[in-house]
């Protein structure tokens, strides 16, 4: 009877109904959230596609030619980078471009220079300048610069204010840009061996006689800040470059003063001490010969006699009374 009476208790019935209601509501909320998430249409994220090296290698020349004329700029830019990468890594392509920049035909030379400059400037590939760090490449660049001398007429370089570099031909500036990158990355040895100073730099209109040429060249180096002065500065840092500039009569010969190699050099130091407390004026000044002119025994005695202590509290100037010398032993 006790159990049945407990079940018929109103408080138990109310608590049971409350818990059942809370559980039902929680279950319904969970079911609704689940069905809501399942019914949600989520946007599909764009699939990122990367062009691998195998994909680039599989593209033939006809496909690349079509991509280069595509209306989409991103596709054209990617195709240009692929072509530039193939050119830099292909020795025969680099040799063909170097051969092209040495042609006498202006248009053909400009096309080869544009392609070569674009291939080198592309930072996608590591160390693109390694393909041009050869004697053949430096010779081709110097030859191209030599051909640029006849493309336009240059005025005499004697104006200290007028910088004509940015009015030079674009082909000449591209060659100088490649030369600057090479000497900054490597050295000027191959450039000097290719005859850059004799074949191009010396043929610039510096002046009529040697004195005028040296004067204008020095003024140009001092007043200008362009790729030509940058190259000349690097040339001056090497012995071969300075020698080439001197042979081209652009710089005077640097004469170093001859050193006096006499074996009998005597240096005399005058030591003077002034005692402000002494009314008689300055103390005796004696010439002290350098240690090179004394024997070992004399040097030992001098070092021994130099030992002294200076005691001064800062209230007055340093004088003879402040110096306590060591007592000399005449038998030493």
mmCIF file of C-alpha atoms in Angstrom:
data_model
loop_
_atom_site.group_PDB
_atom_site.id
_atom_site.type_symbol
_atom_site.label_atom_id
_atom_site.label_comp_id
_atom_site.label_asym_id
_atom_site.label_seq_id
_atom_site.Cartn_x
_atom_site.Cartn_y
_atom_site.Cartn_z
ATOM 1 C CA UNK A 1 0.000 0.000 0.000
ATOM 2 C CA UNK A 2 2.901 2.354 0.668
ATOM 3 C CA UNK A 3 4.274 2.067 -2.867
ATOM 4 C CA UNK A 4 0.905 2.719 -4.484
ATOM 5 C CA UNK A 5 0.256 5.631 -2.252
ATOM 6 C CA UNK A 6 3.711 7.037 -3.193
ATOM 7 C CA UNK A 7 2.817 6.755 -6.891
ATOM 8 C CA UNK A 8 -0.439 8.548 -6.324
ATOM 9 C CA UNK A 9 1.359 11.448 -4.706
ATOM 10 C CA UNK A 10 0.581 14.715 -6.540
ATOM 11 C CA UNK A 11 4.086 16.044 -6.083
ATOM 12 C CA UNK A 12 5.615 13.037 -7.815
ATOM 13 C CA UNK A 13 3.201 13.347 -10.696
ATOM 14 C CA UNK A 14 4.000 17.044 -11.111
ATOM 15 C CA UNK A 15 7.778 16.439 -11.065
ATOM 16 C CA UNK A 16 7.462 13.620 -13.591
ATOM 17 C CA UNK A 17 5.410 15.747 -15.935
ATOM 18 C CA UNK A 18 7.950 18.575 -15.653
ATOM 19 C CA UNK A 19 10.938 16.369 -16.438
ATOM 20 C CA UNK A 20 9.088 14.738 -19.343
ATOM 21 C CA UNK A 21 8.249 18.157 -20.779
ATOM 22 C CA UNK A 22 11.855 19.386 -20.529
ATOM 23 C CA UNK A 23 13.212 16.230 -22.129
ATOM 24 C CA UNK A 24 10.646 16.403 -24.910
ATOM 25 C CA UNK A 25 11.508 20.018 -25.664
ATOM 26 C CA UNK A 26 15.267 19.293 -25.680
ATOM 27 C CA UNK A 27 14.774 16.297 -27.979
ATOM 28 C CA UNK A 28 12.589 18.275 -30.391
ATOM 29 C CA UNK A 29 15.140 21.132 -30.491
ATOM 30 C CA UNK A 30 17.967 18.715 -31.255
ATOM 31 C CA UNK A 31 15.952 17.017 -34.005
ATOM 32 C CA UNK A 32 14.995 20.333 -35.591
ATOM 33 C CA UNK A 33 18.596 21.579 -35.571
ATOM 34 C CA UNK A 34 19.763 18.340 -37.137
ATOM 35 C CA UNK A 35 17.208 18.510 -39.953
ATOM 36 C CA UNK A 36 17.933 22.181 -40.461
ATOM 37 C CA UNK A 37 21.659 21.541 -40.896
ATOM 38 C CA UNK A 38 20.984 18.673 -43.249
ATOM 39 C CA UNK A 39 18.635 20.743 -45.391
ATOM 40 C CA UNK A 40 21.055 23.714 -45.641
ATOM 41 C CA UNK A 41 22.553 24.203 -49.107
ATOM 42 C CA UNK A 42 26.188 25.183 -48.559
ATOM 43 C CA UNK A 43 28.101 27.014 -51.310
ATOM 44 C CA UNK A 44 30.734 24.881 -52.955
ATOM 45 C CA UNK A 45 34.208 26.389 -52.356
ATOM 46 C CA UNK A 46 36.223 26.985 -55.495
ATOM 47 C CA UNK A 47 38.677 24.250 -56.172
ATOM 48 C CA UNK A 48 42.228 25.588 -56.245
ATOM 49 C CA UNK A 49 44.178 24.283 -59.173
ATOM 50 C CA UNK A 50 47.936 24.614 -59.410
ATOM 51 C CA UNK A 51 49.999 24.232 -62.545
ATOM 52 C CA UNK A 52 52.612 21.638 -61.777
ATOM 53 C CA UNK A 53 55.911 21.197 -63.571
ATOM 54 C CA UNK A 54 54.532 18.175 -65.402
ATOM 55 C CA UNK A 55 51.625 20.274 -66.674
ATOM 56 C CA UNK A 56 54.012 22.963 -67.920
ATOM 57 C CA UNK A 57 56.218 20.434 -69.651
ATOM 58 C CA UNK A 58 53.227 18.856 -71.370
ATOM 59 C CA UNK A 59 52.291 22.121 -73.104
ATOM 60 C CA UNK A 60 53.571 22.173 -76.670
ATOM 61 C CA UNK A 61 54.590 25.232 -78.633
ATOM 62 C CA UNK A 62 51.277 25.581 -80.476
ATOM 63 C CA UNK A 63 49.374 25.606 -77.175
ATOM 64 C CA UNK A 64 51.705 28.199 -75.673
ATOM 65 C CA UNK A 65 51.362 30.349 -78.781
ATOM 66 C CA UNK A 66 47.572 30.238 -78.411
ATOM 67 C CA UNK A 67 47.801 31.104 -74.719
ATOM 68 C CA UNK A 68 50.053 34.063 -75.448
ATOM 69 C CA UNK A 69 47.282 35.619 -77.542
ATOM 70 C CA UNK A 70 44.511 34.858 -75.027
ATOM 71 C CA UNK A 71 42.172 37.675 -73.998
ATOM 72 C CA UNK A 72 42.673 36.901 -70.279
ATOM 73 C CA UNK A 73 45.649 38.781 -68.875
ATOM 74 C CA UNK A 74 46.348 36.191 -66.157
ATOM 75 C CA UNK A 75 46.539 33.405 -68.748
ATOM 76 C CA UNK A 76 48.864 35.481 -70.948
ATOM 77 C CA UNK A 77 51.088 36.304 -67.988
ATOM 78 C CA UNK A 78 51.304 32.644 -66.966
ATOM 79 C CA UNK A 79 52.150 31.628 -70.530
ATOM 80 C CA UNK A 80 54.886 34.285 -70.669
ATOM 81 C CA UNK A 81 56.416 32.979 -67.438
ATOM 82 C CA UNK A 82 56.410 29.438 -68.791
ATOM 83 C CA UNK A 83 58.120 30.547 -71.993
ATOM 84 C CA UNK A 84 60.669 32.617 -70.036
ATOM 85 C CA UNK A 85 61.423 29.684 -67.751
ATOM 86 C CA UNK A 86 61.986 27.393 -70.708
ATOM 87 C CA UNK A 87 64.249 29.945 -72.356
ATOM 88 C CA UNK A 88 66.415 30.436 -69.263
ATOM 89 C CA UNK A 89 66.793 26.710 -68.671
ATOM 90 C CA UNK A 90 67.434 25.933 -72.327
ATOM 91 C CA UNK A 91 71.015 26.600 -73.430
ATOM 92 C CA UNK A 92 70.136 26.598 -77.112
ATOM 93 C CA UNK A 93 67.415 29.227 -76.551
ATOM 94 C CA UNK A 94 69.818 31.475 -74.627
ATOM 95 C CA UNK A 95 72.430 31.082 -77.369
ATOM 96 C CA UNK A 96 69.825 31.999 -79.970
ATOM 97 C CA UNK A 97 68.874 35.155 -78.061
ATOM 98 C CA UNK A 98 72.540 36.087 -77.638
ATOM 99 C CA UNK A 99 73.011 35.607 -81.355
ATOM 100 C CA UNK A 100 69.967 37.800 -81.964
ATOM 101 C CA UNK A 101 71.266 40.750 -79.929
ATOM 102 C CA UNK A 102 74.378 40.875 -82.108
ATOM 103 C CA UNK A 103 72.465 41.288 -85.390
ATOM 104 C CA UNK A 104 72.912 44.492 -87.335
ATOM 105 C CA UNK A 105 69.168 44.687 -88.045
ATOM 106 C CA UNK A 106 67.672 46.988 -85.441
ATOM 107 C CA UNK A 107 64.248 45.346 -85.139
ATOM 108 C CA UNK A 108 65.675 41.854 -84.833
ATOM 109 C CA UNK A 109 68.130 43.042 -82.213
ATOM 110 C CA UNK A 110 65.394 44.760 -80.178
ATOM 111 C CA UNK A 111 63.190 41.660 -80.198
ATOM 112 C CA UNK A 112 66.027 39.518 -78.894
ATOM 113 C CA UNK A 113 66.896 42.126 -76.232
ATOM 114 C CA UNK A 114 63.295 42.357 -75.041
ATOM 115 C CA UNK A 115 63.006 38.584 -74.758
ATOM 116 C CA UNK A 116 66.356 38.290 -72.981
ATOM 117 C CA UNK A 117 65.545 41.102 -70.531
ATOM 118 C CA UNK A 118 62.133 39.607 -69.738
ATOM 119 C CA UNK A 119 63.600 36.156 -69.149
ATOM 120 C CA UNK A 120 66.216 37.541 -66.758
ATOM 121 C CA UNK A 121 63.836 39.845 -64.883
ATOM 122 C CA UNK A 122 61.384 37.021 -64.113
ATOM 123 C CA UNK A 123 61.854 36.198 -60.422
ATOM 124 C CA UNK A 124 59.888 32.958 -60.609
ATOM 125 C CA UNK A 125 63.035 30.999 -61.382
ATOM 126 C CA UNK A 126 66.027 31.008 -59.106
ATOM 127 C CA UNK A 127 69.242 32.594 -60.324
ATOM 128 C CA UNK A 128 68.234 33.379 -63.921
ATOM 129 C CA UNK A 129 71.507 35.306 -64.362
ATOM 130 C CA UNK A 130 73.528 32.097 -64.206
ATOM 131 C CA UNK A 131 72.701 31.511 -67.865
ATOM 132 C CA UNK A 132 74.427 34.825 -68.768
ATOM 133 C CA UNK A 133 77.470 34.414 -66.549
ATOM 134 C CA UNK A 134 79.618 33.233 -69.434
ATOM 135 C CA UNK A 135 82.258 34.812 -71.610
ATOM 136 C CA UNK A 136 80.022 34.286 -74.634
ATOM 137 C CA UNK A 137 77.177 36.229 -73.076
ATOM 138 C CA UNK A 138 79.427 39.130 -72.051
ATOM 139 C CA UNK A 139 80.936 39.268 -75.522
ATOM 140 C CA UNK A 140 77.453 39.347 -77.071
ATOM 141 C CA UNK A 141 76.355 42.184 -74.765
ATOM 142 C CA UNK A 142 79.460 44.215 -75.594
ATOM 143 C CA UNK A 143 78.908 43.586 -79.295
ATOM 144 C CA UNK A 144 75.298 44.745 -78.973
ATOM 145 C CA UNK A 145 76.468 47.907 -77.199
ATOM 146 C CA UNK A 146 79.003 48.463 -79.950
ATOM 147 C CA UNK A 147 76.225 48.268 -82.547
ATOM 148 C CA UNK A 148 74.190 50.782 -80.553
ATOM 149 C CA UNK A 149 76.862 53.408 -81.168
ATOM 150 C CA UNK A 150 75.607 53.811 -84.734
ATOM 151 C CA UNK A 151 71.896 53.842 -83.874
ATOM 152 C CA UNK A 152 71.903 57.472 -82.790
ATOM 153 C CA UNK A 153 74.333 60.353 -82.538
ATOM 154 C CA UNK A 154 75.533 61.366 -79.082
ATOM 155 C CA UNK A 155 76.599 64.839 -78.033
ATOM 156 C CA UNK A 156 79.846 65.542 -76.252
ATOM 157 C CA UNK A 157 79.648 64.626 -72.595
ATOM 158 C CA UNK A 158 80.917 67.927 -71.230
ATOM 159 C CA UNK A 159 77.763 69.376 -69.676
ATOM 160 C CA UNK A 160 77.914 69.128 -65.878
ATOM 161 C CA UNK A 161 74.119 69.504 -65.484
ATOM 162 C CA UNK A 162 72.616 67.598 -68.398
ATOM 163 C CA UNK A 163 72.189 63.827 -67.934
ATOM 164 C CA UNK A 164 71.720 62.238 -71.323
ATOM 165 C CA UNK A 165 71.413 58.632 -70.084
ATOM 166 C CA UNK A 166 67.614 58.451 -70.082
ATOM 167 C CA UNK A 167 67.525 59.816 -73.630
ATOM 168 C CA UNK A 168 69.738 57.045 -74.936
ATOM 169 C CA UNK A 169 68.348 54.313 -77.144
ATOM 170 C CA UNK A 170 66.232 51.709 -75.356
ATOM 171 C CA UNK A 171 68.408 48.901 -76.712
ATOM 172 C CA UNK A 172 71.530 50.476 -75.270
ATOM 173 C CA UNK A 173 69.871 50.933 -71.881
ATOM 174 C CA UNK A 174 68.684 47.328 -71.852
ATOM 175 C CA UNK A 175 72.203 46.097 -72.504
ATOM 176 C CA UNK A 176 73.544 48.317 -69.724
ATOM 177 C CA UNK A 177 70.828 47.023 -67.401
ATOM 178 C CA UNK A 178 71.893 43.420 -68.054
ATOM 179 C CA UNK A 179 75.543 44.353 -67.572
ATOM 180 C CA UNK A 180 74.742 46.044 -64.243
ATOM 181 C CA UNK A 181 72.878 43.000 -62.988
ATOM 182 C CA UNK A 182 75.742 40.723 -63.957
ATOM 183 C CA UNK A 183 78.484 42.756 -62.295
ATOM 184 C CA UNK A 184 76.387 43.200 -59.149
ATOM 185 C CA UNK A 185 75.706 39.477 -58.946
ATOM 186 C CA UNK A 186 79.137 38.236 -60.027
ATOM 187 C CA UNK A 187 82.187 40.348 -60.978
ATOM 188 C CA UNK A 188 83.637 42.547 -63.713
ATOM 189 C CA UNK A 189 86.313 40.098 -64.887
ATOM 190 C CA UNK A 190 84.381 38.691 -67.856
ATOM 191 C CA UNK A 191 83.165 42.164 -68.810
ATOM 192 C CA UNK A 192 86.718 43.502 -68.930
ATOM 193 C CA UNK A 193 87.869 40.478 -70.938
ATOM 194 C CA UNK A 194 85.063 41.095 -73.428
ATOM 195 C CA UNK A 195 86.487 44.557 -74.122
ATOM 196 C CA UNK A 196 83.723 46.700 -72.658
ATOM 197 C CA UNK A 197 86.043 49.634 -71.975
ATOM 198 C CA UNK A 198 87.850 49.576 -75.338
ATOM 199 C CA UNK A 199 84.874 48.768 -77.573
ATOM 200 C CA UNK A 200 82.154 50.912 -76.038
ATOM 201 C CA UNK A 201 83.118 53.085 -73.082
ATOM 202 C CA UNK A 202 86.187 54.608 -74.757
ATOM 203 C CA UNK A 203 84.165 55.383 -77.905
ATOM 204 C CA UNK A 204 81.795 57.689 -76.079
ATOM 205 C CA UNK A 205 82.228 61.399 -76.963
ATOM 206 C CA UNK A 206 84.313 62.327 -73.949
ATOM 207 C CA UNK A 207 86.422 64.894 -75.777
ATOM 208 C CA UNK A 208 88.960 65.589 -78.504
ATOM 209 C CA UNK A 209 92.263 65.227 -76.652
ATOM 210 C CA UNK A 210 93.399 63.119 -73.705
ATOM 211 C CA UNK A 211 93.208 65.913 -71.172
ATOM 212 C CA UNK A 212 89.648 66.808 -72.125
ATOM 213 C CA UNK A 213 88.586 63.166 -72.115
ATOM 214 C CA UNK A 214 89.954 62.611 -68.635
ATOM 215 C CA UNK A 215 88.399 65.831 -67.367
ATOM 216 C CA UNK A 216 84.946 65.061 -68.791
ATOM 217 C CA UNK A 217 85.079 61.461 -67.595
ATOM 218 C CA UNK A 218 85.968 62.565 -64.065
ATOM 219 C CA UNK A 219 83.177 65.171 -64.153
ATOM 220 C CA UNK A 220 80.713 62.540 -65.424
ATOM 221 C CA UNK A 221 81.621 60.149 -62.629
ATOM 222 C CA UNK A 222 81.223 62.901 -60.055
ATOM 223 C CA UNK A 223 77.986 64.499 -61.289
ATOM 224 C CA UNK A 224 76.013 61.558 -62.715
ATOM 225 C CA UNK A 225 74.234 58.688 -61.004
ATOM 226 C CA UNK A 226 73.139 56.157 -63.590
ATOM 227 C CA UNK A 227 74.071 52.689 -64.798
ATOM 228 C CA UNK A 228 77.126 53.926 -66.685
ATOM 229 C CA UNK A 229 78.676 55.456 -63.578
ATOM 230 C CA UNK A 230 77.687 52.359 -61.599
ATOM 231 C CA UNK A 231 79.555 50.123 -64.050
ATOM 232 C CA UNK A 232 82.588 52.420 -64.073
ATOM 233 C CA UNK A 233 82.649 52.456 -60.272
ATOM 234 C CA UNK A 234 82.806 48.659 -60.226
ATOM 235 C CA UNK A 235 85.523 48.741 -62.881
ATOM 236 C CA UNK A 236 87.629 51.015 -60.697
ATOM 237 C CA UNK A 237 87.444 48.569 -57.816
ATOM 238 C CA UNK A 238 89.539 45.995 -59.687
ATOM 239 C CA UNK A 239 93.123 46.263 -60.856
ATOM 240 C CA UNK A 240 92.265 45.038 -64.366
ATOM 241 C CA UNK A 241 89.479 47.626 -64.612
ATOM 242 C CA UNK A 242 91.747 50.500 -63.601
ATOM 243 C CA UNK A 243 94.324 49.313 -66.106
ATOM 244 C CA UNK A 244 91.716 49.194 -68.883
ATOM 245 C CA UNK A 245 90.494 52.700 -68.053
ATOM 246 C CA UNK A 246 94.062 53.994 -68.125
ATOM 247 C CA UNK A 247 94.731 52.345 -71.493
ATOM 248 C CA UNK A 248 91.582 53.958 -72.855
ATOM 249 C CA UNK A 249 92.992 57.312 -71.655
ATOM 250 C CA UNK A 250 89.971 57.961 -69.456
ATOM 251 C CA UNK A 251 91.853 58.138 -66.182
ATOM 252 C CA UNK A 252 95.378 59.373 -65.438
ATOM 253 C CA UNK A 253 97.992 57.045 -64.097
ATOM 254 C CA UNK A 254 98.013 56.982 -60.344
ATOM 255 C CA UNK A 255 101.539 57.625 -59.161
ATOM 256 C CA UNK A 256 102.260 56.376 -55.707
ATOM 257 C CA UNK A 257 104.921 58.246 -53.743
ATOM 258 C CA UNK A 258 108.147 56.354 -53.373
ATOM 259 C CA UNK A 259 108.915 55.207 -49.896
ATOM 260 C CA UNK A 260 112.200 56.175 -48.316
ATOM 261 C CA UNK A 261 113.834 52.890 -47.514
ATOM 262 C CA UNK A 262 116.909 54.360 -45.849
ATOM 263 C CA UNK A 263 118.405 52.182 -43.177
ATOM 264 C CA UNK A 264 119.594 55.087 -41.052
ATOM 265 C CA UNK A 265 116.458 56.893 -39.928
ATOM 266 C CA UNK A 266 116.658 58.716 -36.664
ATOM 267 C CA UNK A 267 113.547 60.102 -35.018
ATOM 268 C CA UNK A 268 113.992 62.550 -32.179
ATOM 269 C CA UNK A 269 111.111 63.285 -29.838
ATOM 270 C CA UNK A 270 111.173 66.506 -27.858
ATOM 271 C CA UNK A 271 109.603 66.148 -24.416
ATOM 272 C CA UNK A 272 108.785 69.377 -22.677
ATOM 273 C CA UNK A 273 107.241 69.766 -19.226
ATOM 274 C CA UNK A 274 106.033 73.017 -17.833
ATOM 275 C CA UNK A 275 105.862 73.640 -14.104
ATOM 276 C CA UNK A 276 103.395 76.400 -13.414
ATOM 277 C CA UNK A 277 104.589 76.663 -9.836
ATOM 278 C CA UNK A 278 108.173 77.337 -10.962
ATOM 279 C CA UNK A 279 108.706 81.034 -11.704
ATOM 280 C CA UNK A 280 111.778 80.257 -13.769
ATOM 281 C CA UNK A 281 109.534 79.098 -16.660
ATOM 282 C CA UNK A 282 109.537 75.841 -18.590
ATOM 283 C CA UNK A 283 111.780 73.008 -17.615
ATOM 284 C CA UNK A 284 114.649 71.716 -19.605
ATOM 285 C CA UNK A 285 113.775 70.149 -22.960
ATOM 286 C CA UNK A 286 115.913 67.223 -23.978
ATOM 287 C CA UNK A 287 115.859 65.247 -27.214
ATOM 288 C CA UNK A 288 115.068 61.602 -26.623
ATOM 289 C CA UNK A 289 116.384 59.313 -29.347
ATOM 290 C CA UNK A 290 114.178 56.483 -30.628
ATOM 291 C CA UNK A 291 114.858 53.023 -29.263
ATOM 292 C CA UNK A 292 116.056 51.806 -32.654
ATOM 293 C CA UNK A 293 119.340 53.754 -32.200
ATOM 294 C CA UNK A 294 120.179 52.314 -28.760
ATOM 295 C CA UNK A 295 121.681 49.113 -27.554
ATOM 296 C CA UNK A 296 119.796 46.577 -25.470
ATOM 297 C CA UNK A 297 121.514 47.710 -22.292
ATOM 298 C CA UNK A 298 120.696 51.372 -22.964
ATOM 299 C CA UNK A 299 117.061 50.510 -23.640
ATOM 300 C CA UNK A 300 116.880 48.581 -20.362
ATOM 301 C CA UNK A 301 118.311 51.526 -18.459
ATOM 302 C CA UNK A 302 115.898 53.953 -20.158
ATOM 303 C CA UNK A 303 112.894 51.809 -19.240
ATOM 304 C CA UNK A 304 114.178 51.577 -15.693
ATOM 305 C CA UNK A 305 114.721 55.318 -15.443
ATOM 306 C CA UNK A 306 111.245 56.057 -16.861
ATOM 307 C CA UNK A 307 109.496 54.391 -13.949
ATOM 308 C CA UNK A 308 107.757 57.074 -11.867
ATOM 309 C CA UNK A 309 104.555 57.816 -9.959
ATOM 310 C CA UNK A 310 102.337 60.880 -10.459
ATOM 311 C CA UNK A 311 100.333 62.054 -7.443
ATOM 312 C CA UNK A 312 97.917 64.960 -7.986
ATOM 313 C CA UNK A 313 94.631 65.622 -6.166
ATOM 314 C CA UNK A 314 93.320 67.888 -8.899
ATOM 315 C CA UNK A 315 93.548 71.144 -6.965
ATOM 316 C CA UNK A 316 96.443 72.469 -9.000
ATOM 317 C CA UNK A 317 98.152 71.874 -12.324
ATOM 318 C CA UNK A 318 100.551 69.058 -12.834
ATOM 319 C CA UNK A 319 104.093 70.017 -11.888
ATOM 320 C CA UNK A 320 107.485 68.556 -11.175
ATOM 321 C CA UNK A 321 106.699 68.261 -7.466
ATOM 322 C CA UNK A 322 103.868 65.837 -8.254
ATOM 323 C CA UNK A 323 106.195 63.357 -9.987
ATOM 324 C CA UNK A 324 107.987 60.865 -7.760
ATOM 325 C CA UNK A 325 110.747 59.234 -9.753
ATOM 326 C CA UNK A 326 112.461 56.008 -8.921
ATOM 327 C CA UNK A 327 115.885 56.356 -7.381
ATOM 328 C CA UNK A 328 118.459 55.292 -9.918
ATOM 329 C CA UNK A 329 121.262 53.017 -8.940
ATOM 330 C CA UNK A 330 124.441 54.110 -10.635
ATOM 331 C CA UNK A 331 125.807 50.563 -10.524
ATOM 332 C CA UNK A 332 122.856 49.087 -12.429
#
